[in-house]
Coordinates of C-alpha atoms and ligand atoms in Angstrom, one line a residue:
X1057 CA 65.9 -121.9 60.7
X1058 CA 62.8 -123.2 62.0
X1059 CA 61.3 -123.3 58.4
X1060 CA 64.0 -126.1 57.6
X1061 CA 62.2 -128.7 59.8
X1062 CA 59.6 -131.0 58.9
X1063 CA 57.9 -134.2 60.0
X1064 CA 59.0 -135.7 63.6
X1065 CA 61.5 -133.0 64.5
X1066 CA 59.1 -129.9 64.5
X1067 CA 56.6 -131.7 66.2
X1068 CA 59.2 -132.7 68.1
X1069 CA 60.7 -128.7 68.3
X1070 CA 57.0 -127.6 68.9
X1071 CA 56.3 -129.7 71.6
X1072 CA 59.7 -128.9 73.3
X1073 CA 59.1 -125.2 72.9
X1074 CA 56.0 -124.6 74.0
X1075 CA 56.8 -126.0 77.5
X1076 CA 59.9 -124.1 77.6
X1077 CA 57.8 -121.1 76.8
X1078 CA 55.0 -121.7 79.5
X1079 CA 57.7 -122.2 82.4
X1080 CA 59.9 -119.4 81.7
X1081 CA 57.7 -116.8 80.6
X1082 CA 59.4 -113.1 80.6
X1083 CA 62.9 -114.8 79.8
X1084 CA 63.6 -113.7 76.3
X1085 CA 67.3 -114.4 76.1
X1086 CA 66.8 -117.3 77.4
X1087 CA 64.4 -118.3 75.5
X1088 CA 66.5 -116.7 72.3
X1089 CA 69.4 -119.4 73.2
X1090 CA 67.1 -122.8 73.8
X1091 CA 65.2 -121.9 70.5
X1092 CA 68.8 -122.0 68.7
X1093 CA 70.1 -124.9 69.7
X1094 CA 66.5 -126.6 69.4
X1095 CA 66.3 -125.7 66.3
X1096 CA 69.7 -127.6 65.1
X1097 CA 69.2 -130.6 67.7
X1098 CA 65.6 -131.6 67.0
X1099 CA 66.4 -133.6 64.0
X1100 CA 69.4 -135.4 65.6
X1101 CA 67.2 -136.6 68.4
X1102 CA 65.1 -137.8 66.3
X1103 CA 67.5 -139.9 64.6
X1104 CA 69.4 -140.7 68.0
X1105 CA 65.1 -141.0 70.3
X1106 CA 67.3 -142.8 73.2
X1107 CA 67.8 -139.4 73.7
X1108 CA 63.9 -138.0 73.7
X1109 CA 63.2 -141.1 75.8
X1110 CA 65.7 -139.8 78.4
X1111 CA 64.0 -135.9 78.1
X1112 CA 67.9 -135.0 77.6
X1113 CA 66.9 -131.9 76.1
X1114 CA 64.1 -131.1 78.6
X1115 CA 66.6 -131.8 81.8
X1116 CA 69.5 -129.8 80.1
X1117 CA 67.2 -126.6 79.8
X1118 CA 65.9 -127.0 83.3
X1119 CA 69.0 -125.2 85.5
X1120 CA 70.0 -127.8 88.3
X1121 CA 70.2 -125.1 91.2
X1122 CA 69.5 -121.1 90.7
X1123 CA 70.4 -119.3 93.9
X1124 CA 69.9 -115.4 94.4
X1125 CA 70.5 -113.4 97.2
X1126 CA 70.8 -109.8 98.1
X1127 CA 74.6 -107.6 97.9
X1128 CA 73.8 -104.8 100.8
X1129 CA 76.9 -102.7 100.4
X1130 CA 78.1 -98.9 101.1
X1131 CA 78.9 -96.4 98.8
X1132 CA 81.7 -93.6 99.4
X1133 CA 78.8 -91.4 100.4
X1134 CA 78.0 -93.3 102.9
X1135 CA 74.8 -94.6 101.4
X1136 CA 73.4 -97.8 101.1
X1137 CA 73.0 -99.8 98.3
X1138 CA 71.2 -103.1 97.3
X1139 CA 71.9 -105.3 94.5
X1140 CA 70.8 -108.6 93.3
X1141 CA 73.2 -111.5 93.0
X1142 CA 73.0 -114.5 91.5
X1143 CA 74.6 -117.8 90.9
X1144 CA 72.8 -120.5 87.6
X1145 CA 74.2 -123.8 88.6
X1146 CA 72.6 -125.4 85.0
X1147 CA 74.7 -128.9 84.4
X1148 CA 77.5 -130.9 86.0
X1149 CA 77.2 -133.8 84.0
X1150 CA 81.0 -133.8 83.0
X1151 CA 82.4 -131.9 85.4
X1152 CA 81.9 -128.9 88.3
X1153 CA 80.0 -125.9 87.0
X1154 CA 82.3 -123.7 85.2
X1155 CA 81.4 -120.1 83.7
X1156 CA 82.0 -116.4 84.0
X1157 CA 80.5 -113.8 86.5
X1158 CA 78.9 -110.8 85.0
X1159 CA 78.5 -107.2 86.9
X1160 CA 76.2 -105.0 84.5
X1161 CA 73.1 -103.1 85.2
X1162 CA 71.2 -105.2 82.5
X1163 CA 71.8 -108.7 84.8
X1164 CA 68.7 -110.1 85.0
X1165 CA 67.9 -114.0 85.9
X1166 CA 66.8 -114.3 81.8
X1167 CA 70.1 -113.1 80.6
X1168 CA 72.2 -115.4 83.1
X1169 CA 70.1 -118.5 81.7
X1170 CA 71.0 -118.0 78.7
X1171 CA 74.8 -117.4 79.3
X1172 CA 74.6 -120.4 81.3
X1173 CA 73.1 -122.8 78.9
X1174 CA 75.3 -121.8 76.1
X1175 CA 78.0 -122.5 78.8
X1176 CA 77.3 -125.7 78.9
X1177 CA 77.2 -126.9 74.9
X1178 CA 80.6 -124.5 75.1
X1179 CA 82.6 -125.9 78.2
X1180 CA 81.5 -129.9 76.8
X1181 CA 83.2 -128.4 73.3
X1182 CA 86.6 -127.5 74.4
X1183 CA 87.3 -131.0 75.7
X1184 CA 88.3 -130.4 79.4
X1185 CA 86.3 -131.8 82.3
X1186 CA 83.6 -129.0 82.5
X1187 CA 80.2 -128.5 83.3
X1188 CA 78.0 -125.2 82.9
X1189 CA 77.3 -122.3 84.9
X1190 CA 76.6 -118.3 85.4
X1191 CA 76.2 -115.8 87.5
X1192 CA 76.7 -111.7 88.4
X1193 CA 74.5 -108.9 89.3
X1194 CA 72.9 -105.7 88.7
X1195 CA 75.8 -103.8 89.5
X1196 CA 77.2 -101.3 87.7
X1197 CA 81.1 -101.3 88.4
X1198 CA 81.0 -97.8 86.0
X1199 CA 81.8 -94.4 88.1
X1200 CA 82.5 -96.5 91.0
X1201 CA 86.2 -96.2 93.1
X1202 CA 88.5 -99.5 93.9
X1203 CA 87.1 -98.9 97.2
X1204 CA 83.5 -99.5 95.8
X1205 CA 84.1 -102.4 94.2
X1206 CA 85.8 -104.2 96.6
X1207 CA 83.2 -103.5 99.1
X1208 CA 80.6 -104.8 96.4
X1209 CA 83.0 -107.6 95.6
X1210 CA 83.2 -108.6 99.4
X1211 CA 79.9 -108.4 99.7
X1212 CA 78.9 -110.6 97.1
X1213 CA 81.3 -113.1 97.7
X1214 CA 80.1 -113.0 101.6
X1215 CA 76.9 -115.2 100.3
X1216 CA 78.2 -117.5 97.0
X1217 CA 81.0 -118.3 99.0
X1218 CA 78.7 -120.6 100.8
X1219 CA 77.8 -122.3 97.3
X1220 CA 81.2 -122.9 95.7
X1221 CA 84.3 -124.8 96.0
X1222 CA 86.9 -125.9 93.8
X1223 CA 85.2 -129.1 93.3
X1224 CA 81.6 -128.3 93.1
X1225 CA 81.8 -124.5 91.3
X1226 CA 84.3 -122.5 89.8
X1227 CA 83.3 -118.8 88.9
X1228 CA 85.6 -116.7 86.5
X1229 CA 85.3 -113.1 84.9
X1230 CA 82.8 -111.6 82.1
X1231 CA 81.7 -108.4 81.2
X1232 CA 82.7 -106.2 84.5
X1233 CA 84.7 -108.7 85.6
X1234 CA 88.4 -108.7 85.2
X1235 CA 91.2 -109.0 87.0
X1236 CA 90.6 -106.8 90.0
X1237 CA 87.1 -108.0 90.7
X1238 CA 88.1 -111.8 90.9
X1239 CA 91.4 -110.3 92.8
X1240 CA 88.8 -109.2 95.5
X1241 CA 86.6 -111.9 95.2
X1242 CA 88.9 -114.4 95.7
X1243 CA 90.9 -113.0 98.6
X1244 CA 87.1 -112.4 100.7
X1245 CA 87.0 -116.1 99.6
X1246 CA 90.3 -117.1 101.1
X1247 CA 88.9 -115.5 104.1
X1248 CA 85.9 -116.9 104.8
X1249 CA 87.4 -120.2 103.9
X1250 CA 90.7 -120.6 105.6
X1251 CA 91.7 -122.0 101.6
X1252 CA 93.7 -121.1 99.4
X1253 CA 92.3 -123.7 96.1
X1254 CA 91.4 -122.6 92.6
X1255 CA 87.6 -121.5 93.6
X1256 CA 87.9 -119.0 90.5
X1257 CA 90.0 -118.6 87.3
X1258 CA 91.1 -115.8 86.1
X1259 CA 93.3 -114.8 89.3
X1260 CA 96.3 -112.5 89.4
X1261 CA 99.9 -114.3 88.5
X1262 CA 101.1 -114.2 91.4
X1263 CA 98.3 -115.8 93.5
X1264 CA 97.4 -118.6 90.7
X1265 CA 96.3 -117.7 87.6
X1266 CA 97.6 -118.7 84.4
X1267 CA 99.5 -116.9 81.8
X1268 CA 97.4 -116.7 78.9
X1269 CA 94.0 -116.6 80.5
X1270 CA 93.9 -112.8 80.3
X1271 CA 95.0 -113.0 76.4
X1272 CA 92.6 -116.1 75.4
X1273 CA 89.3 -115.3 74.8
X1274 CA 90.3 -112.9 71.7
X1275 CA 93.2 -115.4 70.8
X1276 CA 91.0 -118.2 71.1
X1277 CA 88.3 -116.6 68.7
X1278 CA 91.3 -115.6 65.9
X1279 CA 92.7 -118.9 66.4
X1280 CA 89.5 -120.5 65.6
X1281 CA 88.7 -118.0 62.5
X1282 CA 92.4 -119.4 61.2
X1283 CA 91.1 -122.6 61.7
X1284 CA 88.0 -121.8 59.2
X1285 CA 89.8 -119.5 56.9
X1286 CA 92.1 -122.5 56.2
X1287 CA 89.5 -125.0 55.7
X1288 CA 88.2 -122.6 53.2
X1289 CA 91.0 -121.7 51.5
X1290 CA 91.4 -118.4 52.6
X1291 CA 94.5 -116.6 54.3
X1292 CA 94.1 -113.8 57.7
X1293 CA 97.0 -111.8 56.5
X1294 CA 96.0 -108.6 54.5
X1295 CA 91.8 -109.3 55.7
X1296 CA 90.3 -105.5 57.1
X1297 CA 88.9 -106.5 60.2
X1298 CA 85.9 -105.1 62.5
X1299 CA 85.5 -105.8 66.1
X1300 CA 82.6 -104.8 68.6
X1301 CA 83.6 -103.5 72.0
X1302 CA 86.9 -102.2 73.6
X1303 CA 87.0 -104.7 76.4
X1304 CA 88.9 -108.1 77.3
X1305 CA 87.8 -109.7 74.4
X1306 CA 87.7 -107.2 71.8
X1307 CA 91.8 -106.0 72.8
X1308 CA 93.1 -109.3 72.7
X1309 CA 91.3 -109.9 69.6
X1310 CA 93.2 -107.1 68.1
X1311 CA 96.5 -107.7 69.7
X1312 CA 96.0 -111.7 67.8
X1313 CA 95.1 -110.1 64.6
X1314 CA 97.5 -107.4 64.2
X1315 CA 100.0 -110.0 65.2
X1316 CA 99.1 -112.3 62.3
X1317 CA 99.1 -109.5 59.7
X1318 CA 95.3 -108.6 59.3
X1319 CA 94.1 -104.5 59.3
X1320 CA 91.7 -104.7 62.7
X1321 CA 89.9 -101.1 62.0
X1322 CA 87.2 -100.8 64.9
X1323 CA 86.5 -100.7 68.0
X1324 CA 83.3 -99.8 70.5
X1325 CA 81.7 -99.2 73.5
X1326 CA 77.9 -98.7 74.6
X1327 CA 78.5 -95.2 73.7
X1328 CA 79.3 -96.0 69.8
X1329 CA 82.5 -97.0 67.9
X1330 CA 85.6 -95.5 66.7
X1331 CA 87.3 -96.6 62.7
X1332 CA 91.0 -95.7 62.2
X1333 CA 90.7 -96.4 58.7
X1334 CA 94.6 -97.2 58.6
X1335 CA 94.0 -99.8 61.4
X1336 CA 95.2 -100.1 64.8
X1337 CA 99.2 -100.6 65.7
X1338 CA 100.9 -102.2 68.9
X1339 CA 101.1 -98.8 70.4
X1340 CA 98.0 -97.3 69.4
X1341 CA 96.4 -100.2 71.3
X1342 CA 98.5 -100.0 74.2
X1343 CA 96.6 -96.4 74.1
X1344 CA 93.2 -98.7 74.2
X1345 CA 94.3 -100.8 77.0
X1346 CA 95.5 -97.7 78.7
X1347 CA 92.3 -95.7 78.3
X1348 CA 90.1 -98.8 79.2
X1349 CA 91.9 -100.9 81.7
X1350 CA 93.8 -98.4 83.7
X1351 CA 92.2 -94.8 83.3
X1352 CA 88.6 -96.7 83.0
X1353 CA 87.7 -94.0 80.1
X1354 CA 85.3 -94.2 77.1
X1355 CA 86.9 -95.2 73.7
X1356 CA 85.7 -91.6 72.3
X1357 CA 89.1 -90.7 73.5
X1358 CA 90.6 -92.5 71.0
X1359 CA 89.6 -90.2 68.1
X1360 CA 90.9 -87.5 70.0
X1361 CA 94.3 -88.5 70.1
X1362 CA 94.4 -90.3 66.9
X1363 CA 93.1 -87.4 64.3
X1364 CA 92.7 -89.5 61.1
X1365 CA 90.3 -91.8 63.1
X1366 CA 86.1 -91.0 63.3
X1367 CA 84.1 -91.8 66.6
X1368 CA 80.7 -92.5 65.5
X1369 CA 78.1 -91.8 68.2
X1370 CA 75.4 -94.4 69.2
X1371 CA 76.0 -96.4 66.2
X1372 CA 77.6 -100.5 66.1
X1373 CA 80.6 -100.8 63.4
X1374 CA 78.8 -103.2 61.0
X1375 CA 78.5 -100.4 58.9
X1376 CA 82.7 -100.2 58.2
X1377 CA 83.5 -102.4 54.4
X1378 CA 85.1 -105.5 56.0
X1379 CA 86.1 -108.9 55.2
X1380 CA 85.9 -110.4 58.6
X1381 CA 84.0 -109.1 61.4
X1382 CA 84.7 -110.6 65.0
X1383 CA 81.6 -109.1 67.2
X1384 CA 83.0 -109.4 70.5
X1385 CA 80.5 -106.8 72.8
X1386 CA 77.5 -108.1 74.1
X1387 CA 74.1 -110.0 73.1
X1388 CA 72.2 -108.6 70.5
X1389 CA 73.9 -106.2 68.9
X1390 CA 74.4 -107.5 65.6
X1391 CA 70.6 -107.2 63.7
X1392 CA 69.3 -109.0 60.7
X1393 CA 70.1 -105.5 58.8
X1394 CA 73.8 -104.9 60.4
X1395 CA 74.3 -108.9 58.9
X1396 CA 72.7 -108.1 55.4
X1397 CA 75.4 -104.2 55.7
X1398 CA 78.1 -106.7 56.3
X1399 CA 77.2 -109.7 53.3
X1400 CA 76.7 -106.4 50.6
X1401 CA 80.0 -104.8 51.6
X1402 CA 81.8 -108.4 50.8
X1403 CA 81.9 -109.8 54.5
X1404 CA 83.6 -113.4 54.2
X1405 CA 83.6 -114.6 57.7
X1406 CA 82.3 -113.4 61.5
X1407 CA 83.1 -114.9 64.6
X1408 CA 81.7 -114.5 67.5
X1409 CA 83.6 -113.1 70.5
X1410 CA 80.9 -112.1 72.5
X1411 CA 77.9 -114.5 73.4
X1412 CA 75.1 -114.5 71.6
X1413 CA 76.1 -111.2 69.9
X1414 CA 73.8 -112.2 66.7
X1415 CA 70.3 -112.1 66.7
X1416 CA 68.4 -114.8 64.9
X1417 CA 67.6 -113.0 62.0
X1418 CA 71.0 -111.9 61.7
X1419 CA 72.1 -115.8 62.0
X1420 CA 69.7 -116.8 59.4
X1421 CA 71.2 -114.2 56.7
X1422 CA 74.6 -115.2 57.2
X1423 CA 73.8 -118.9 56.7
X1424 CA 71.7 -118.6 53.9
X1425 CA 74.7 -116.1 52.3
X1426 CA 76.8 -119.0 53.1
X1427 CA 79.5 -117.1 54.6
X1428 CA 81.9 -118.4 57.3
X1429 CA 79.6 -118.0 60.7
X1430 CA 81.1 -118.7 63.7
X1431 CA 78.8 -119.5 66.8
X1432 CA 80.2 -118.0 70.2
X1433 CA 79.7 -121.1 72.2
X1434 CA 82.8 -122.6 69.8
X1435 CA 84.8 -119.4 69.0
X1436 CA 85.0 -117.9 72.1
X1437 CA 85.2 -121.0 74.2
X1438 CA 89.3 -120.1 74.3
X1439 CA 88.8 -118.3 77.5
X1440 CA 86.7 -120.9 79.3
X1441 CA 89.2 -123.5 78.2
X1442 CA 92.1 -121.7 79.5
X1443 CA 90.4 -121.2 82.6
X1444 CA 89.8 -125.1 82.9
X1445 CA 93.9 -125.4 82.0
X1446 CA 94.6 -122.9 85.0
X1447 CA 92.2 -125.6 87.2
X1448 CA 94.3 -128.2 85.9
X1449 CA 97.6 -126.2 87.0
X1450 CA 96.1 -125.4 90.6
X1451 CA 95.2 -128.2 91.1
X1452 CA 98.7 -130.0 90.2
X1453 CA 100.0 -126.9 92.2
X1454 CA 102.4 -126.2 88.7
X1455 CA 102.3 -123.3 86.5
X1456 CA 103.0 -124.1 83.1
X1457 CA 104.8 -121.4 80.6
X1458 CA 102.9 -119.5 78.3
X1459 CA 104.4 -121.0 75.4
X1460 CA 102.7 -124.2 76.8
X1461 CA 99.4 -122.6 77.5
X1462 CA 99.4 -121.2 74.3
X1463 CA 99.7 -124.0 72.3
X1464 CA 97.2 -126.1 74.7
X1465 CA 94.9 -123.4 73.6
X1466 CA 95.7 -123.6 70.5
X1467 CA 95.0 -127.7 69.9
X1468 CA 92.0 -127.3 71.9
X1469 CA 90.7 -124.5 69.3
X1470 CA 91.9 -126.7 66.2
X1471 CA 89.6 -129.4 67.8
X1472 CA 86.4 -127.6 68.3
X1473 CA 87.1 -126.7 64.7
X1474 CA 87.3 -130.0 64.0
X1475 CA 83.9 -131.6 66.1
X1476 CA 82.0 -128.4 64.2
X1477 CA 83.1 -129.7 60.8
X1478 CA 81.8 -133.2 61.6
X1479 CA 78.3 -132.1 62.8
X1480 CA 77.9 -129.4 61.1
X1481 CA 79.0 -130.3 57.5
X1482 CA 75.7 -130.1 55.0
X1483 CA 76.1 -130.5 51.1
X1484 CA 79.4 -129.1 51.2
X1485 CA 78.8 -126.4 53.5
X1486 CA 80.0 -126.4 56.9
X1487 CA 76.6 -125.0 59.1
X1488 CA 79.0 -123.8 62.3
X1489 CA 75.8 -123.5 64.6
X1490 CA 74.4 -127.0 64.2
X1491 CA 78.1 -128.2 64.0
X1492 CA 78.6 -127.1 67.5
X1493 CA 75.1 -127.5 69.2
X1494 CA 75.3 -131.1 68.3
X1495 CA 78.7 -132.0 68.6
X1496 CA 78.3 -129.9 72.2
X1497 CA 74.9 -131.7 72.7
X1498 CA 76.2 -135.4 72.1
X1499 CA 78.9 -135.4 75.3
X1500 CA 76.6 -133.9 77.6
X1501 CA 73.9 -136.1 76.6
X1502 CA 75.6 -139.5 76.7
X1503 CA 77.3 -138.5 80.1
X1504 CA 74.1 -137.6 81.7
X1505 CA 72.5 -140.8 80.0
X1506 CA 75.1 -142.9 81.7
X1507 CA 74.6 -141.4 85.4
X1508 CA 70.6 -142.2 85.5
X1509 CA 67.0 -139.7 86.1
X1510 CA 69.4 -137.0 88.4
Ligands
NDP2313 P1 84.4 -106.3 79.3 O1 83.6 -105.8 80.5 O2 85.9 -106.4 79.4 O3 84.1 -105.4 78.0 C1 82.8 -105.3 77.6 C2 82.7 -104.5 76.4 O4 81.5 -104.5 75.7 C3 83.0 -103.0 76.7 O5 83.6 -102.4 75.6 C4 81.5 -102.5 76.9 O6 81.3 -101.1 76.7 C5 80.8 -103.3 75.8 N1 79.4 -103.5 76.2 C6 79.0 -104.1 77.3 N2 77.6 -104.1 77.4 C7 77.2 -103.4 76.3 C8 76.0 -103.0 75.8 N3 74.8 -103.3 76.5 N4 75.9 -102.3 74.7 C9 77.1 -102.0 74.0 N5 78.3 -102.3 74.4 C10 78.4 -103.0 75.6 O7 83.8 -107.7 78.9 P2 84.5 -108.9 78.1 O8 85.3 -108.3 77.0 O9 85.0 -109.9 79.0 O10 83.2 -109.5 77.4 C11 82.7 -109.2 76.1 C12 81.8 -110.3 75.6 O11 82.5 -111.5 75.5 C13 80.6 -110.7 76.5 O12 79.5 -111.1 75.7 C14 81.1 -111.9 77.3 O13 80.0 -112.7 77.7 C15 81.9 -112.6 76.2 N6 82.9 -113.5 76.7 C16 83.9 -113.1 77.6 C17 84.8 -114.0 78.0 C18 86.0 -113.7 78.9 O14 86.8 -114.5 79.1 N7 86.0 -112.4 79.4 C19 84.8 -115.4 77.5 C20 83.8 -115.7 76.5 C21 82.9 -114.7 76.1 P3 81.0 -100.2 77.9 O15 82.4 -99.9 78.6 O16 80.4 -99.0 77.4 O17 80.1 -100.9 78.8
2IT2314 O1 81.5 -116.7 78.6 C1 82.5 -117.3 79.0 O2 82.9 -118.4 78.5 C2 83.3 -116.6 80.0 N1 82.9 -115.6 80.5 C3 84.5 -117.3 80.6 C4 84.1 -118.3 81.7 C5 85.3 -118.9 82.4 O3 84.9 -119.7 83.4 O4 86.4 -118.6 82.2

C-alpha cells in the first residue's frame, strides 16, 4: 500500500516510520500495525496538518503507561513458576482504557502494542465512551487444572489490581481468556478492593456480565459482513463459509452463520483444521463447544466423531473453495499465498474475526482483487462494544435483556459499517482499511486536540 503514496504523505509516512522504527526496535507486530494505519492516514493529515502540527499520530503510537511485573505462582507439583504480566495503558482520550487480556505463551510486550493500538482506532469506532488498552502474559492456560489457573489468575490480578478501576481501566477476555479466568480475576479483585464495580467485562451472569457479551464478537463480525454483503448486493444465505480457530470467536461466528442460512465448513486450532464438507449443524457445534469449552480438547476430535469430515494436520483452511472466509484465530495466519488460494477459488468477502489475522501482503491482494476486506479493528469491534454496553449496565446497576443487547449490537455494527463507507469509499470501491483507520483516527484525534500537549 505504501507504493500508493506520493509527494507530502510519504515524506510524511517516511519520516513517521523511521522514528517509530528507531524506538521500538525488535517489536515486529507492532510495528506491522502502525505501518497499516500509517499507510492509510498519512494522506488525510496531510489534507487535515492541524493534525501533524499536534504530532497526533506520533502521541497516539507512544503508549501512555506500560506496566509489567512478575506472576510467581505454584503449580500442582508443587513447583514454582514465573511469568510475565503486563498491562499497555496506550490512550484515554475518549474514555478509560478498554481492551482484552491475553494468556498465551507467545505474549510478548510487541504483540500487546499492537493489540493495543488497534484497540484504540477499534473502541473510538464502535461509538461508546472508550479508550485503548492491552494486556496478558506468557502463560499458557493449556494442560493446566482450575486449580492452576486460578492460582495464576490470583496472582496476576494481586499486582494490576493496583492499576485499574472502573473509571481509569477496564480489562476483559482474549485468547485464554474466557469466562472462568475473568470469573477468578475479578473475585481476587473484589478482594483486594472491598468493591464490587464493573473493573472487567466479560463477568459471569450472575455477578454482572451481560447477556450477549459471550455471543458478540462472532455475531458482531457476521453482522458486520451482512452489513457489506448488502451494500454490495449480495445475500449470506446459501454463501460456503470458512472460519480460522475453534475458540470464542470462531463458535459464535458459526452459531450467527448457520443461523442466517450460510454453510460454515471449517474450523481450527494451532494443531490444523477440520472441513465437514456438508457444514456444521446446531448440534454438531454444541459437539465443538463441548469439546473446547468444557472437556478443553483439540478440534481433531471432531473428525473422529463426525466420519464424513477431514482433519488436516498443521495446515490453515484457506485452502477449502469458499465464498466468504471469516479468519477469526490469531495474528498472522492468513499469508499473501493463503489470500491469492482464497481470490482463485472465487472468495467474495473476508472478515476479520481475529486481530490482525492478515499479513500485509495478504491485505494488499485482497484490495487490489477488490473483494470485500474487512479490517478486524471494525468487524470484530462487536465484542469490545458489548463489553462497553455491560459498563454502561453496571454502572446504571440494570441488566438489560438480550433482545436489547442484541440489537444495541446490532446498530452499533450497522454504524461502523456506515463511518467505513464514508472514509473509505475510493472510485466506487469501498477500501474497508483506510475507511476505518481514518474514520477511527478522526475522533481520537480531535478529542485529544481539544484536551491540550497531555
Ligand atoms: P480463544 O482463546 O477462545 O480461542 C483462540 C483460538 O485460536 C483457538 O482455537 C486457538 O487454538 C487458536 N489459536 C490461538 N493461537 C494460535 C496460534 N498461535 N496459531 C494457531 N491457532 C491459534 O480466543 P478468542 O476466540 O477470544 O480470540 C480469537 C481471536 O479473536 C484473537 O485474535 C483475539 O484477539 C480476537 N478477538 C477476540 C475478542 C473476544 O471478545 N474474545 C474480541 C475481538 C477480537 P489452540 O486451542 O490450539 O490454541
Ligand atoms: O480484541 C478485543 O477487542 C477484545 N479482546 C475484547 C476487549 C474487550 O474489552 O471486550
Amino acid at each position: 500500500m505504501v507504493k500508493s503514496l506520493s509527494g507530502k504523505a510519504l515524506t510524511y509516512y517516511n519520516e513517521f516510520m523511521e522514528q517509530i522504527r528507531r524506538k521500538n526496535p525488535n517489536e515486529p507486530e507492532f510495528l506491522q500495525a502502525v505501518e497499516e494505519v500509517a499507510q492509510t492516514v498519512s494522506p488525510y493529515i496531510i489534507e487535515n496538518p492541524h493534525y501533524q502540527k499536534a504530532k497526533i499520530l506520533e502521541r497516539i503510537a507512544e503508549p501512555e503507561r506500560i506496566i509489567s511485573f512478575r506472576v510467581p505462582w505454584i503449580d500442582d507439583k508443587g513447583e514454582f513458576q514465573i511469568n510475565r504480566g503486563y498491562r499497555i495503558q496506550m490512550n484515554s482520550a475518549i474514555g478509560p482504557y478498554k481492551g482484552g487480556l491475553r494468556f498465551h505463551p507467545s505474549v510478548t510486550q510487541s504483540v500487546l502494542k499492537f493489540l493495543a493500538f488497534e484497540q484504540v482506532f477499534k473502541n473510538s469506532l464502535t461509538t461508546l465512551p472508550m479508550g485503548g488498552g492491552k494486556g496478558g502474559a506468557d502463560f499458557d492456560p493449556k494442560g493446566k487444572s482450575d486449580n492452576e489457573v486460578m492460582r495464576f489468575c490470583q496472582s496476576f490480578m494481586s499486582e494490576l489490581f493496583r492499576h485499574i478501576n472502573s473509571d481509569n481501566d477496564v480489562p476483559a477476555g482474549d485468547i485464554g481468556v474466557g469466562g472462568r479466568e475473568v470469573g477468578y480475576m475479578f473475585g481476587q479483585y473484589k478482594r483486594l478492593k472491598n468493591e464490587f464495580t464493573g473493573v472487567l467485562t466479560g463477568k459471569g451472569l450472575d455477578f454482572g456480565g451481560s447477556l450477549i457479551r459471550p455471543e458478540a464478537t462472532g455475531y458482531g463480525n457476521v453482522y458486520f459482513s451482512v452489513e457489506a454483503l448488502n451494500a454490495h448486493k449480495m445475500d449470506i444465505k446459501g454463501q460456503v463459509c470458512v472460519v480460522s480457530g475453534s475458540g470464542n470467536v470462531a463458535q459464535y461466528t458459526v452459531e450467527k452463520l448457520i443461523e442466517l442460512g450460510a454453510k460454515p465448513v471449517t474450523l481450527s486450532d494451532s494443531g490444523g483444521f477440520i472441513y465437514d464438507p456438508e457444514g456444521f449443524d446446531s448440534d454438531k457445534l454444541a459437539f465443538v463447544m463441548d469439546l473446547k469449552n468444557v472437556k478443553r480438547g483439540r478440534i481433531s476430535e471432531y473428525a473422529k466423531k463426525y466420519k464424513k469430515a477431514k482433519y488436516t494436520e498443521g495446515k490453515t483452511p484457506w485452502g477449502v473453495k469458499c465464498d466468504l472466509a471469516y479468519p477469526s484465530a490469531t495474528q498472522n495466519e492468513l499469508h499473501g499465498d493463503d489470500a491469492k488460494e482464497l481470490i482463485k477459488n472465487g472468495c467474495k468477502g473476508v472478515f476479520e474475526g481475529a486481530n490482525m489475522p492478515s499479513t500485509p501482503d495478504a491485505i494488499e491482494a485482497f484490495i487490489k482483487a477488490k473483494i470485500i476486506f474487512a479490517p478486524g479493528k471494525a468487524s470484530n469491534a462487536g465484542g469490545v462494544a458489548t463489553s462497553g454496553l455491560e459498563m454502561s449496565q453496571n454502572s446504571l446497576r440494570l441488566s438489560w435483556s438480550r433482545e436489547e443487547v442484541d440489537q444495541r449490537l446490532q446498530n452499533i455494527m450497522r454504524s461502523i459499517h456506515t463511518s467505513c463507507v464514508k472514509y473509505g469509499t475510493e472510485k466506487g470501491f469501498v477500501n474497508y482499511v483506510r475507511g476505518a483507520n481514518i474514520a477511527g483516527f478522526v475522533k481520537v484525534a480531535n478529542a485529544m486536540l481539544g484536551q491540550g500537549l497531555v
